[in-house]
PDB file of N, CA and C in Angstrom:
ATOM      1  N   VAL A   1      49.766-142.449 -17.134  1.00 96.00           N
ATOM      2  CA  VAL A   1      50.762-143.279 -17.777  1.00 96.00           C
ATOM      3  C   VAL A   1      50.388-143.475 -19.250  1.00 96.00           C
ATOM      4  N   MET A   2      49.138-143.795 -19.491  1.00 95.00           N
ATOM      5  CA  MET A   2      48.697-144.024 -20.863  1.00 95.00           C
ATOM      6  C   MET A   2      48.884-142.763 -21.703  1.00 95.00           C
ATOM      7  N   ALA A   3      48.443-141.640 -21.178  1.00 94.00           N
ATOM      8  CA  ALA A   3      48.482-140.396 -21.947  1.00 94.00           C
ATOM      9  C   ALA A   3      49.906-139.928 -22.212  1.00 94.00           C
ATOM     10  N   GLU A   4      50.792-140.095 -21.268  1.00 94.00           N
ATOM     11  CA  GLU A   4      52.163-139.611 -21.401  1.00 94.00           C
ATOM     12  C   GLU A   4      53.106-140.614 -22.057  1.00 94.00           C
ATOM     13  N   ALA A   5      52.837-141.900 -21.908  1.00 95.00           N
ATOM     14  CA  ALA A   5      53.862-142.880 -22.296  1.00 95.00           C
ATOM     15  C   ALA A   5      53.358-144.005 -23.188  1.00 95.00           C
ATOM     16  N   GLN A   6      52.187-143.856 -23.778  1.00 93.00           N
ATOM     17  CA  GLN A   6      51.712-144.883 -24.702  1.00 93.00           C
ATOM     18  C   GLN A   6      52.733-145.050 -25.823  1.00 93.00           C
ATOM     19  N   GLY A   7      53.058-146.285 -26.136  1.00 93.00           N
ATOM     20  CA  GLY A   7      54.024-146.564 -27.187  1.00 93.00           C
ATOM     21  C   GLY A   7      55.464-146.600 -26.704  1.00 93.00           C
ATOM     22  N   GLU A   8      55.693-146.226 -25.461  1.00 97.00           N
ATOM     23  CA  GLU A   8      57.038-146.282 -24.885  1.00 97.00           C
ATOM     24  C   GLU A   8      57.303-147.689 -24.357  1.00 97.00           C
ATOM     25  N   PRO A   9      58.579-148.056 -24.162  1.00 98.00           N
ATOM     26  CA  PRO A   9      58.880-149.356 -23.555  1.00 98.00           C
ATOM     27  C   PRO A   9      58.247-149.443 -22.161  1.00 98.00           C
ATOM     28  N   TYR A  10      58.016-150.667 -21.723  1.00 98.00           N
ATOM     29  CA  TYR A  10      57.372-150.852 -20.420  1.00 98.00           C
ATOM     30  C   TYR A  10      58.117-150.120 -19.312  1.00 98.00           C
ATOM     31  N   ASP A  11      59.444-150.219 -19.279  1.00 98.00           N
ATOM     32  CA  ASP A  11      60.219-149.516 -18.250  1.00 98.00           C
ATOM     33  C   ASP A  11      59.964-148.017 -18.299  1.00 98.00           C
ATOM     34  N   GLY A  12      59.786-147.477 -19.486  1.00 98.00           N
ATOM     35  CA  GLY A  12      59.486-146.057 -19.626  1.00 98.00           C
ATOM     36  C   GLY A  12      58.125-145.700 -19.076  1.00 98.00           C
ATOM     37  N   GLN A  13      57.164-146.598 -19.229  1.00 98.00           N
ATOM     38  CA  GLN A  13      55.839-146.358 -18.676  1.00 98.00           C
ATOM     39  C   GLN A  13      55.879-146.394 -17.146  1.00 98.00           C
ATOM     40  N   VAL A  14      56.598-147.360 -16.597  1.00 98.00           N
ATOM     41  CA  VAL A  14      56.750-147.420 -15.140  1.00 98.00           C
ATOM     42  C   VAL A  14      57.489-146.177 -14.649  1.00 98.00           C
ATOM     43  N   ALA A  15      58.494-145.752 -15.383  1.00 98.00           N
ATOM     44  CA  ALA A  15      59.268-144.572 -14.990  1.00 98.00           C
ATOM     45  C   ALA A  15      58.401-143.316 -14.955  1.00 98.00           C
ATOM     46  N   VAL A  16      57.488-143.162 -15.913  1.00 98.00           N
ATOM     47  CA  VAL A  16      56.575-142.019 -15.908  1.00 98.00           C
ATOM     48  C   VAL A  16      55.718-142.050 -14.639  1.00 98.00           C
ATOM     49  N   ALA A  17      55.192-143.211 -14.296  1.00 98.00           N
ATOM     50  CA  ALA A  17      54.401-143.335 -13.065  1.00 98.00           C
ATOM     51  C   ALA A  17      55.267-143.038 -11.846  1.00 98.00           C
ATOM     52  N   ALA A  18      56.502-143.505 -11.856  1.00 98.00           N
ATOM     53  CA  ALA A  18      57.409-143.272 -10.729  1.00 98.00           C
ATOM     54  C   ALA A  18      57.704-141.790 -10.547  1.00 98.00           C
ATOM     55  N   VAL A  19      57.830-141.044 -11.634  1.00 98.00           N
ATOM     56  CA  VAL A  19      58.058-139.600 -11.524  1.00 98.00           C
ATOM     57  C   VAL A  19      56.908-138.942 -10.762  1.00 98.00           C
ATOM     58  N   ILE A  20      55.689-139.354 -11.044  1.00 98.00           N
ATOM     59  CA  ILE A  20      54.534-138.805 -10.318  1.00 98.00           C
ATOM     60  C   ILE A  20      54.688-139.087  -8.828  1.00 98.00           C
ATOM     61  N   LEU A  21      55.031-140.323  -8.493  1.00 98.00           N
ATOM     62  CA  LEU A  21      55.188-140.689  -7.082  1.00 98.00           C
ATOM     63  C   LEU A  21      56.384-139.985  -6.448  1.00 98.00           C
ATOM     64  N   ASN A  22      57.456-139.812  -7.200  1.00 98.00           N
ATOM     65  CA  ASN A  22      58.624-139.079  -6.686  1.00 98.00           C
ATOM     66  C   ASN A  22      58.236-137.645  -6.345  1.00 98.00           C
ATOM     67  N   ARG A  23      57.389-137.061  -7.173  1.00 98.00           N
ATOM     68  CA  ARG A  23      56.930-135.702  -6.889  1.00 98.00           C
ATOM     69  C   ARG A  23      56.041-135.663  -5.650  1.00 98.00           C
ATOM     70  N   VAL A  24      55.168-136.644  -5.495  1.00 98.00           N
ATOM     71  CA  VAL A  24      54.302-136.707  -4.303  1.00 98.00           C
ATOM     72  C   VAL A  24      55.155-136.696  -3.044  1.00 98.00           C
ATOM     73  N   ASN A  25      56.289-137.362  -3.096  1.00 98.00           N
ATOM     74  CA  ASN A  25      57.162-137.482  -1.918  1.00 98.00           C
ATOM     75  C   ASN A  25      58.180-136.360  -1.790  1.00 98.00           C
ATOM     76  N   HIS A  26      58.153-135.390  -2.701  1.00 98.00           N
ATOM     77  CA  HIS A  26      59.112-134.284  -2.684  1.00 98.00           C
ATOM     78  C   HIS A  26      58.427-133.021  -2.159  1.00 98.00           C
ATOM     79  N   PRO A  27      59.082-132.257  -1.277  1.00 98.00           N
ATOM     80  CA  PRO A  27      58.427-131.103  -0.653  1.00 98.00           C
ATOM     81  C   PRO A  27      58.063-129.956  -1.615  1.00 98.00           C
ATOM     82  N   GLU A  28      58.620-129.920  -2.812  1.00 97.00           N
ATOM     83  CA  GLU A  28      58.318-128.837  -3.744  1.00 97.00           C
ATOM     84  C   GLU A  28      57.064-129.080  -4.595  1.00 97.00           C
ATOM     85  N   PHE A  29      56.423-130.235  -4.401  1.00 98.00           N
ATOM     86  CA  PHE A  29      55.256-130.603  -5.209  1.00 98.00           C
ATOM     87  C   PHE A  29      54.081-130.936  -4.295  1.00 98.00           C
ATOM     88  N   PRO A  30      52.870-130.963  -4.860  1.00 98.00           N
ATOM     89  CA  PRO A  30      51.718-131.391  -4.053  1.00 98.00           C
ATOM     90  C   PRO A  30      51.952-132.795  -3.485  1.00 98.00           C
ATOM     91  N   ASN A  31      51.301-133.098  -2.378  1.00 97.00           N
ATOM     92  CA  ASN A  31      51.562-134.368  -1.698  1.00 97.00           C
ATOM     93  C   ASN A  31      50.523-135.455  -1.980  1.00 97.00           C
ATOM     94  N   THR A  32      49.794-135.313  -3.086  1.00 98.00           N
ATOM     95  CA  THR A  32      48.858-136.354  -3.511  1.00 98.00           C
ATOM     96  C   THR A  32      49.048-136.611  -5.004  1.00 98.00           C
ATOM     97  N   ILE A  33      48.665-137.784  -5.453  1.00 97.00           N
ATOM     98  CA  ILE A  33      48.760-138.102  -6.878  1.00 97.00           C
ATOM     99  C   ILE A  33      47.900-137.143  -7.706  1.00 97.00           C
ATOM    100  N   PRO A  34      46.616-136.937  -7.355  1.00 96.00           N
ATOM    101  CA  PRO A  34      45.838-135.968  -8.144  1.00 96.00           C
ATOM    102  C   PRO A  34      46.431-134.563  -8.095  1.00 96.00           C
ATOM    103  N   GLY A  35      46.964-134.169  -6.948  1.00 97.00           N
ATOM    104  CA  GLY A  35      47.584-132.852  -6.841  1.00 97.00           C
ATOM    105  C   GLY A  35      48.746-132.688  -7.793  1.00 97.00           C
ATOM    106  N   VAL A  36      49.558-133.719  -7.931  1.00 98.00           N
ATOM    107  CA  VAL A  36      50.697-133.673  -8.856  1.00 98.00           C
ATOM    108  C   VAL A  36      50.211-133.690 -10.303  1.00 98.00           C
ATOM    109  N   VAL A  37      49.323-134.615 -10.625  1.00 96.00           N
ATOM    110  CA  VAL A  37      48.857-134.760 -12.008  1.00 96.00           C
ATOM    111  C   VAL A  37      48.152-133.501 -12.494  1.00 96.00           C
ATOM    112  N   TYR A  38      47.316-132.918 -11.645  1.00 96.00           N
ATOM    113  CA  TYR A  38      46.510-131.770 -12.054  1.00 96.00           C
ATOM    114  C   TYR A  38      47.121-130.422 -11.655  1.00 96.00           C
ATOM    115  N   GLU A  39      48.372-130.424 -11.221  1.00 96.00           N
ATOM    116  CA  GLU A  39      49.038-129.155 -10.927  1.00 96.00           C
ATOM    117  C   GLU A  39      49.044-128.310 -12.203  1.00 96.00           C
ATOM    118  N   PRO A  40      48.630-127.065 -12.119  1.00 93.00           N
ATOM    119  CA  PRO A  40      48.541-126.233 -13.327  1.00 93.00           C
ATOM    120  C   PRO A  40      49.854-126.197 -14.121  1.00 93.00           C
ATOM    121  N   LEU A  41      49.730-126.425 -15.404  1.00 89.00           N
ATOM    122  CA  LEU A  41      50.821-126.364 -16.375  1.00 89.00           C
ATOM    123  C   LEU A  41      51.867-127.474 -16.226  1.00 89.00           C
ATOM    124  N   ALA A  42      51.607-128.459 -15.378  1.00 92.00           N
ATOM    125  CA  ALA A  42      52.603-129.516 -15.166  1.00 92.00           C
ATOM    126  C   ALA A  42      52.654-130.512 -16.322  1.00 92.00           C
ATOM    127  N   PHE A  43      51.512-130.898 -16.858  1.00 92.00           N
ATOM    128  CA  PHE A  43      51.470-131.927 -17.890  1.00 92.00           C
ATOM    129  C   PHE A  43      50.551-131.504 -19.022  1.00 92.00           C
ATOM    130  N   SER A  44      51.069-131.511 -20.221  1.00 90.00           N
ATOM    131  CA  SER A  44      50.271-131.099 -21.377  1.00 90.00           C
ATOM    132  C   SER A  44      49.085-132.033 -21.613  1.00 90.00           C
ATOM    133  N   VAL A  45      49.198-133.291 -21.208  1.00 94.00           N
ATOM    134  CA  VAL A  45      48.091-134.230 -21.426  1.00 94.00           C
ATOM    135  C   VAL A  45      46.878-133.910 -20.559  1.00 94.00           C
ATOM    136  N   VAL A  46      47.065-133.136 -19.509  1.00 94.00           N
ATOM    137  CA  VAL A  46      45.928-132.661 -18.718  1.00 94.00           C
ATOM    138  C   VAL A  46      45.249-131.534 -19.482  1.00 94.00           C
ATOM    139  N   ALA A  47      46.043-130.610 -19.980  1.00 91.00           N
ATOM    140  CA  ALA A  47      45.499-129.461 -20.712  1.00 91.00           C
ATOM    141  C   ALA A  47      44.761-129.886 -21.980  1.00 91.00           C
ATOM    142  N   ASN A  48      45.274-130.913 -22.672  1.00 93.00           N
ATOM    143  CA  ASN A  48      44.626-131.317 -23.926  1.00 93.00           C
ATOM    144  C   ASN A  48      43.595-132.419 -23.760  1.00 93.00           C
ATOM    145  N   GLY A  49      43.374-132.882 -22.529  1.00 93.00           N
ATOM    146  CA  GLY A  49      42.330-133.864 -22.243  1.00 93.00           C
ATOM    147  C   GLY A  49      42.717-135.314 -22.427  1.00 93.00           C
ATOM    148  N   GLN A  50      43.913-135.587 -22.916  1.00 94.00           N
ATOM    149  CA  GLN A  50      44.335-136.972 -23.129  1.00 94.00           C
ATOM    150  C   GLN A  50      44.341-137.788 -21.839  1.00 94.00           C
ATOM    151  N   VAL A  51      44.535-137.113 -20.715  1.00 94.00           N
ATOM    152  CA  VAL A  51      44.581-137.798 -19.428  1.00 94.00           C
ATOM    153  C   VAL A  51      43.245-138.474 -19.096  1.00 94.00           C
ATOM    154  N   ASN A  52      42.170-138.033 -19.721  1.00 94.00           N
ATOM    155  CA  ASN A  52      40.842-138.576 -19.430  1.00 94.00           C
ATOM    156  C   ASN A  52      40.488-139.812 -20.248  1.00 94.00           C
ATOM    157  N   LYS A  53      41.324-140.200 -21.173  1.00 94.00           N
ATOM    158  CA  LYS A  53      41.054-141.398 -21.970  1.00 94.00           C
ATOM    159  C   LYS A  53      41.348-142.641 -21.140  1.00 94.00           C
ATOM    160  N   PRO A  54      40.627-143.733 -21.390  1.00 94.00           N
ATOM    161  CA  PRO A  54      40.846-144.962 -20.612  1.00 94.00           C
ATOM    162  C   PRO A  54      42.266-145.506 -20.802  1.00 94.00           C
ATOM    163  N   ALA A  55      42.786-146.062 -19.737  1.00 95.00           N
ATOM    164  CA  ALA A  55      44.115-146.675 -19.774  1.00 95.00           C
ATOM    165  C   ALA A  55      44.011-148.118 -20.240  1.00 95.00           C
ATOM    166  N   ASN A  56      45.058-148.585 -20.912  1.00 96.00           N
ATOM    167  CA  ASN A  56      45.092-150.001 -21.280  1.00 96.00           C
ATOM    168  C   ASN A  56      45.703-150.798 -20.123  1.00 96.00           C
ATOM    169  N   ALA A  57      45.677-152.123 -20.263  1.00 97.00           N
ATOM    170  CA  ALA A  57      46.161-152.997 -19.180  1.00 97.00           C
ATOM    171  C   ALA A  57      47.639-152.772 -18.889  1.00 97.00           C
ATOM    172  N   THR A  58      48.427-152.472 -19.902  1.00 97.00           N
ATOM    173  CA  THR A  58      49.856-152.251 -19.695  1.00 97.00           C
ATOM    174  C   THR A  58      50.104-151.002 -18.859  1.00 97.00           C
ATOM    175  N   ALA A  59      49.381-149.930 -19.156  1.00 97.00           N
ATOM    176  CA  ALA A  59      49.534-148.691 -18.388  1.00 97.00           C
ATOM    177  C   ALA A  59      49.102-148.897 -16.940  1.00 97.00           C
ATOM    178  N   VAL A  60      48.034-149.637 -16.740  1.00 97.00           N
ATOM    179  CA  VAL A  60      47.563-149.924 -15.374  1.00 97.00           C
ATOM    180  C   VAL A  60      48.610-150.737 -14.620  1.00 97.00           C
ATOM    181  N   GLN A  61      49.184-151.747 -15.273  1.00 98.00           N
ATOM    182  CA  GLN A  61      50.213-152.560 -14.616  1.00 98.00           C
ATOM    183  C   GLN A  61      51.448-151.722 -14.307  1.00 98.00           C
ATOM    184  N   ALA A  62      51.818-150.832 -15.220  1.00 98.00           N
ATOM    185  CA  ALA A  62      52.976-149.956 -14.987  1.00 98.00           C
ATOM    186  C   ALA A  62      52.741-149.088 -13.756  1.00 98.00           C
ATOM    187  N   ALA A  63      51.537-148.558 -13.617  1.00 98.00           N
ATOM    188  CA  ALA A  63      51.212-147.744 -12.444  1.00 98.00           C
ATOM    189  C   ALA A  63      51.296-148.581 -11.173  1.00 98.00           C
ATOM    190  N   HIS A  64      50.778-149.810 -11.220  1.00 98.00           N
ATOM    191  CA  HIS A  64      50.854-150.691 -10.048  1.00 98.00           C
ATOM    192  C   HIS A  64      52.303-151.008  -9.699  1.00 98.00           C
ATOM    193  N   ASP A  65      53.122-151.268 -10.706  1.00 98.00           N
ATOM    194  CA  ASP A  65      54.525-151.563 -10.428  1.00 98.00           C
ATOM    195  C   ASP A  65      55.212-150.373  -9.761  1.00 98.00           C
ATOM    196  N   ALA A  66      54.914-149.174 -10.223  1.00 98.00           N
ATOM    197  CA  ALA A  66      55.489-147.981  -9.591  1.00 98.00           C
ATOM    198  C   ALA A  66      54.980-147.832  -8.163  1.00 98.00           C
ATOM    199  N   LEU A  67      53.695-148.041  -7.966  1.00 98.00           N
ATOM    200  CA  LEU A  67      53.127-147.966  -6.609  1.00 98.00           C
ATOM    201  C   LEU A  67      53.756-148.989  -5.674  1.00 98.00           C
ATOM    202  N   ASN A  68      54.219-150.103  -6.243  1.00 98.00           N
ATOM    203  CA  ASN A  68      54.867-151.147  -5.451  1.00 98.00           C
ATOM    204  C   ASN A  68      56.370-150.939  -5.322  1.00 98.00           C
ATOM    205  N   GLY A  69      56.873-149.772  -5.749  1.00 98.00           N
ATOM    206  CA  GLY A  69      58.256-149.414  -5.482  1.00 98.00           C
ATOM    207  C   GLY A  69      59.225-149.475  -6.652  1.00 98.00           C
ATOM    208  N   LEU A  70      58.797-149.937  -7.816  1.00 98.00           N
ATOM    209  CA  LEU A  70      59.698-149.980  -8.963  1.00 98.00           C
ATOM    210  C   LEU A  70      59.900-148.561  -9.493  1.00 98.00           C
ATOM    211  N   ASP A  71      61.154-148.166  -9.699  1.00 98.00           N
ATOM    212  CA  ASP A  71      61.443-146.818 -10.196  1.00 98.00           C
ATOM    213  C   ASP A  71      62.583-146.826 -11.210  1.00 98.00           C
ATOM    214  N   PRO A  72      62.270-147.153 -12.458  1.00 98.00           N
ATOM    215  CA  PRO A  72      63.303-147.113 -13.486  1.00 98.00           C
ATOM    216  C   PRO A  72      63.780-145.697 -13.812  1.00 98.00           C
ATOM    217  N   SER A  73      63.099-144.673 -13.290  1.00 98.00           N
ATOM    218  CA  SER A  73      63.508-143.289 -13.556  1.00 98.00           C
ATOM    219  C   SER A  73      64.745-142.893 -12.769  1.00 98.00           C
ATOM    220  N   GLY A  74      65.127-143.706 -11.799  1.00 97.00           N
ATOM    221  CA  GLY A  74      66.286-143.379 -10.971  1.00 97.00           C
ATOM    222  C   GLY A  74      66.027-142.227 -10.015  1.00 97.00           C
ATOM    223  N   GLY A  75      64.770-142.062  -9.613  1.00 98.00           N
ATOM    224  CA  GLY A  75      64.438-141.000  -8.674  1.00 98.00           C
ATOM    225  C   GLY A  75      64.126-139.662  -9.324  1.00 98.00           C
ATOM    226  N   ALA A  76      63.935-139.654 -10.628  1.00 98.00           N
ATOM    227  CA  ALA A  76      63.699-138.407 -11.363  1.00 98.00           C
ATOM    228  C   ALA A  76      62.418-137.706 -10.925  1.00 98.00           C
ATOM    229  N   LEU A  77      62.433-136.389 -11.064  1.00 98.00           N
ATOM    230  CA  LEU A  77      61.257-135.563 -10.783  1.00 98.00           C
ATOM    231  C   LEU A  77      60.613-135.024 -12.056  1.00 98.00           C
ATOM    232  N   TYR A  78      61.302-135.186 -13.166  1.00 97.00           N
ATOM    233  CA  TYR A  78      60.823-134.648 -14.438  1.00 97.00           C
ATOM    234  C   TYR A  78      61.078-135.650 -15.550  1.00 97.00           C
ATOM    235  N   PHE A  79      60.298-135.534 -16.606  1.00 97.00           N
ATOM    236  CA  PHE A  79      60.583-136.268 -17.832  1.00 97.00           C
ATOM    237  C   PHE A  79      60.110-135.418 -19.001  1.00 97.00           C
ATOM    238  N   TYR A  80      60.736-135.639 -20.135  1.00 96.00           N
ATOM    239  CA  TYR A  80      60.340-134.920 -21.342  1.00 96.00           C
ATOM    240  C   TYR A  80      60.810-135.675 -22.573  1.00 96.00           C
ATOM    241  N   ASN A  81      60.170-135.385 -23.674  1.00 95.00           N
ATOM    242  CA  ASN A  81      60.568-135.923 -24.962  1.00 95.00           C
ATOM    243  C   ASN A  81      61.311-134.812 -25.691  1.00 95.00           C
ATOM    244  N   PRO A  82      62.622-134.945 -25.886  1.00 95.00           N
ATOM    245  CA  PRO A  82      63.387-133.862 -26.494  1.00 95.00           C
ATOM    246  C   PRO A  82      62.925-133.511 -27.911  1.00 95.00           C
ATOM    247  N   ALA A  83      62.256-134.425 -28.586  1.00 94.00           N
ATOM    248  CA  ALA A  83      61.749-134.133 -29.928  1.00 94.00           C
ATOM    249  C   ALA A  83      60.474-133.302 -29.887  1.00 94.00           C
ATOM    250  N   LYS A  84      59.871-133.177 -28.695  1.00 92.00           N
ATOM    251  CA  LYS A  84      58.590-132.484 -28.594  1.00 92.00           C
ATOM    252  C   LYS A  84      58.609-131.237 -27.724  1.00 92.00           C
ATOM    253  N   THR A  85      59.746-130.902 -27.135  1.00 91.00           N
ATOM    254  CA  THR A  85      59.791-129.707 -26.286  1.00 91.00           C
ATOM    255  C   THR A  85      60.897-128.766 -26.733  1.00 91.00           C
ATOM    256  N   ARG A  86      60.609-127.505 -26.581  1.00 89.00           N
ATOM    257  CA  ARG A  86      61.623-126.478 -26.844  1.00 89.00           C
ATOM    258  C   ARG A  86      61.998-125.750 -25.549  1.00 89.00           C
ATOM    259  N   SER A  87      61.463-126.219 -24.435  1.00 92.00           N
ATOM    260  CA  SER A  87      61.680-125.563 -23.157  1.00 92.00           C
ATOM    261  C   SER A  87      63.151-125.612 -22.746  1.00 92.00           C
ATOM    262  N   ALA A  88      63.758-124.446 -22.665  1.00 95.00           N
ATOM    263  CA  ALA A  88      65.146-124.374 -22.207  1.00 95.00           C
ATOM    264  C   ALA A  88      65.236-124.779 -20.738  1.00 95.00           C
ATOM    265  N   TRP A  89      64.200-124.468 -19.961  1.00 95.00           N
ATOM    266  CA  TRP A  89      64.219-124.803 -18.537  1.00 95.00           C
ATOM    267  C   TRP A  89      64.288-126.307 -18.335  1.00 95.00           C
ATOM    268  N   ILE A  90      63.407-127.070 -18.971  1.00 95.00           N
ATOM    269  CA  ILE A  90      63.407-128.523 -18.759  1.00 95.00           C
ATOM    270  C   ILE A  90      64.697-129.134 -19.289  1.00 95.00           C
ATOM    271  N   ARG A  91      65.222-128.591 -20.355  1.00 95.00           N
ATOM    272  CA  ARG A  91      66.474-129.099 -20.910  1.00 95.00           C
ATOM    273  C   ARG A  91      67.683-128.773 -20.024  1.00 95.00           C
ATOM    274  N   SER A  92      67.505-127.838 -19.094  1.00 96.00           N
ATOM    275  CA  SER A  92      68.602-127.480 -18.190  1.00 96.00           C
ATOM    276  C   SER A  92      68.673-128.397 -16.973  1.00 96.00           C
ATOM    277  N   ARG A  93      67.681-129.232 -16.774  1.00 97.00           N
ATOM    278  CA  ARG A  93      67.670-130.139 -15.627  1.00 97.00           C
ATOM    279  C   ARG A  93      68.731-131.220 -15.814  1.00 97.00           C
ATOM    280  N   VAL A  94      69.224-131.746 -14.715  1.00 97.00           N
ATOM    281  CA  VAL A  94      70.242-132.795 -14.747  1.00 97.00           C
ATOM    282  C   VAL A  94      69.604-134.101 -15.229  1.00 97.00           C
ATOM    283  N   VAL A  95      70.141-134.653 -16.300  1.00 97.00           N
ATOM    284  CA  VAL A  95      69.615-135.893 -16.862  1.00 97.00           C
ATOM    285  C   VAL A  95      70.018-137.071 -15.980  1.00 97.00           C
ATOM    286  N   VAL A  96      69.022-137.866 -15.616  1.00 97.00           N
ATOM    287  CA  VAL A  96      69.266-139.072 -14.819  1.00 97.00           C
ATOM    288  C   VAL A  96      69.426-140.271 -15.744  1.00 97.00           C
ATOM    289  N   ARG A  97      68.515-140.375 -16.713  1.00 98.00           N
ATOM    290  CA  ARG A  97      68.610-141.456 -17.707  1.00 98.00           C
ATOM    291  C   ARG A  97      67.621-141.224 -18.840  1.00 98.00           C
ATOM    292  N   ALA A  98      67.808-141.961 -19.899  1.00 98.00           N
ATOM    293  CA  ALA A  98      66.887-141.941 -21.038  1.00 98.00           C
ATOM    294  C   ALA A  98      66.268-143.326 -21.165  1.00 98.00           C
ATOM    295  N   ILE A  99      64.976-143.348 -21.401  1.00 98.00           N
ATOM    296  CA  ILE A  99      64.265-144.601 -21.656  1.00 98.00           C
ATOM    297  C   ILE A  99      63.323-144.323 -22.815  1.00 98.00           C
ATOM    298  N   GLY A 100      63.466-145.055 -23.879  1.00 97.00           N
ATOM    299  CA  GLY A 100      62.640-144.821 -25.054  1.00 97.00           C
ATOM    300  C   GLY A 100      62.843-143.401 -25.553  1.00 97.00           C
ATOM    301  N   ASP A 101      61.748-142.706 -25.798  1.00 97.00           N
ATOM    302  CA  ASP A 101      61.819-141.328 -26.296  1.00 97.00           C
ATOM    303  C   ASP A 101      61.876-140.297 -25.181  1.00 97.00           C
ATOM    304  N   HIS A 102      61.862-140.715 -23.924  1.00 97.00           N
ATOM    305  CA  HIS A 102      61.845-139.775 -22.804  1.00 97.00           C
ATOM    306  C   HIS A 102      63.212-139.641 -22.142  1.00 97.00           C
ATOM    307  N   ILE A 103      63.474-138.426 -21.705  1.00 98.00           N
ATOM    308  CA  ILE A 103      64.612-138.117 -20.842  1.00 98.00           C
ATOM    309  C   ILE A 103      64.040-137.941 -19.439  1.00 98.00           C
ATOM    310  N   PHE A 104      64.647-138.578 -18.462  1.00 98.00           N
ATOM    311  CA  PHE A 104      64.237-138.441 -17.068  1.00 98.00           C
ATOM    312  C   PHE A 104      65.293-137.608 -16.360  1.00 98.00           C
ATOM    313  N   ALA A 105      64.847-136.610 -15.613  1.00 98.00           N
ATOM    314  CA  ALA A 105      65.778-135.632 -15.054  1.00 98.00           C
ATOM    315  C   ALA A 105      65.398-135.265 -13.624  1.00 98.00           C
ATOM    316  N   SER A 106      66.367-134.654 -12.951  1.00 96.00           N
ATOM    317  CA  SER A 106      66.111-134.185 -11.581  1.00 96.00           C
ATOM    318  C   SER A 106      66.259-132.687 -11.509  1.00 96.00           C
TER     319      SER A 106
END
């Protein structure tokens, strides 16, 4: 949450955590949180090491809120920042909602 959504609104941070959990519960993704987070090529923050930096209290609370069932992503399986990606594939996904700088999609 910290690596992907630092500086985003709180709902956006919870939504990022919810996307991870939505993937855990979806048959096309690994069925564990570490499996989803560390799936090869899934998240740039894993490749660049940002995922290993300590989380702040807000990111930890956002993760807890998602674990407790809050899902501002609307059930999304993907998120991206349109200002930071050129991927035609991710841009082709159905947009569920936008929160802060992220688009949440299915």
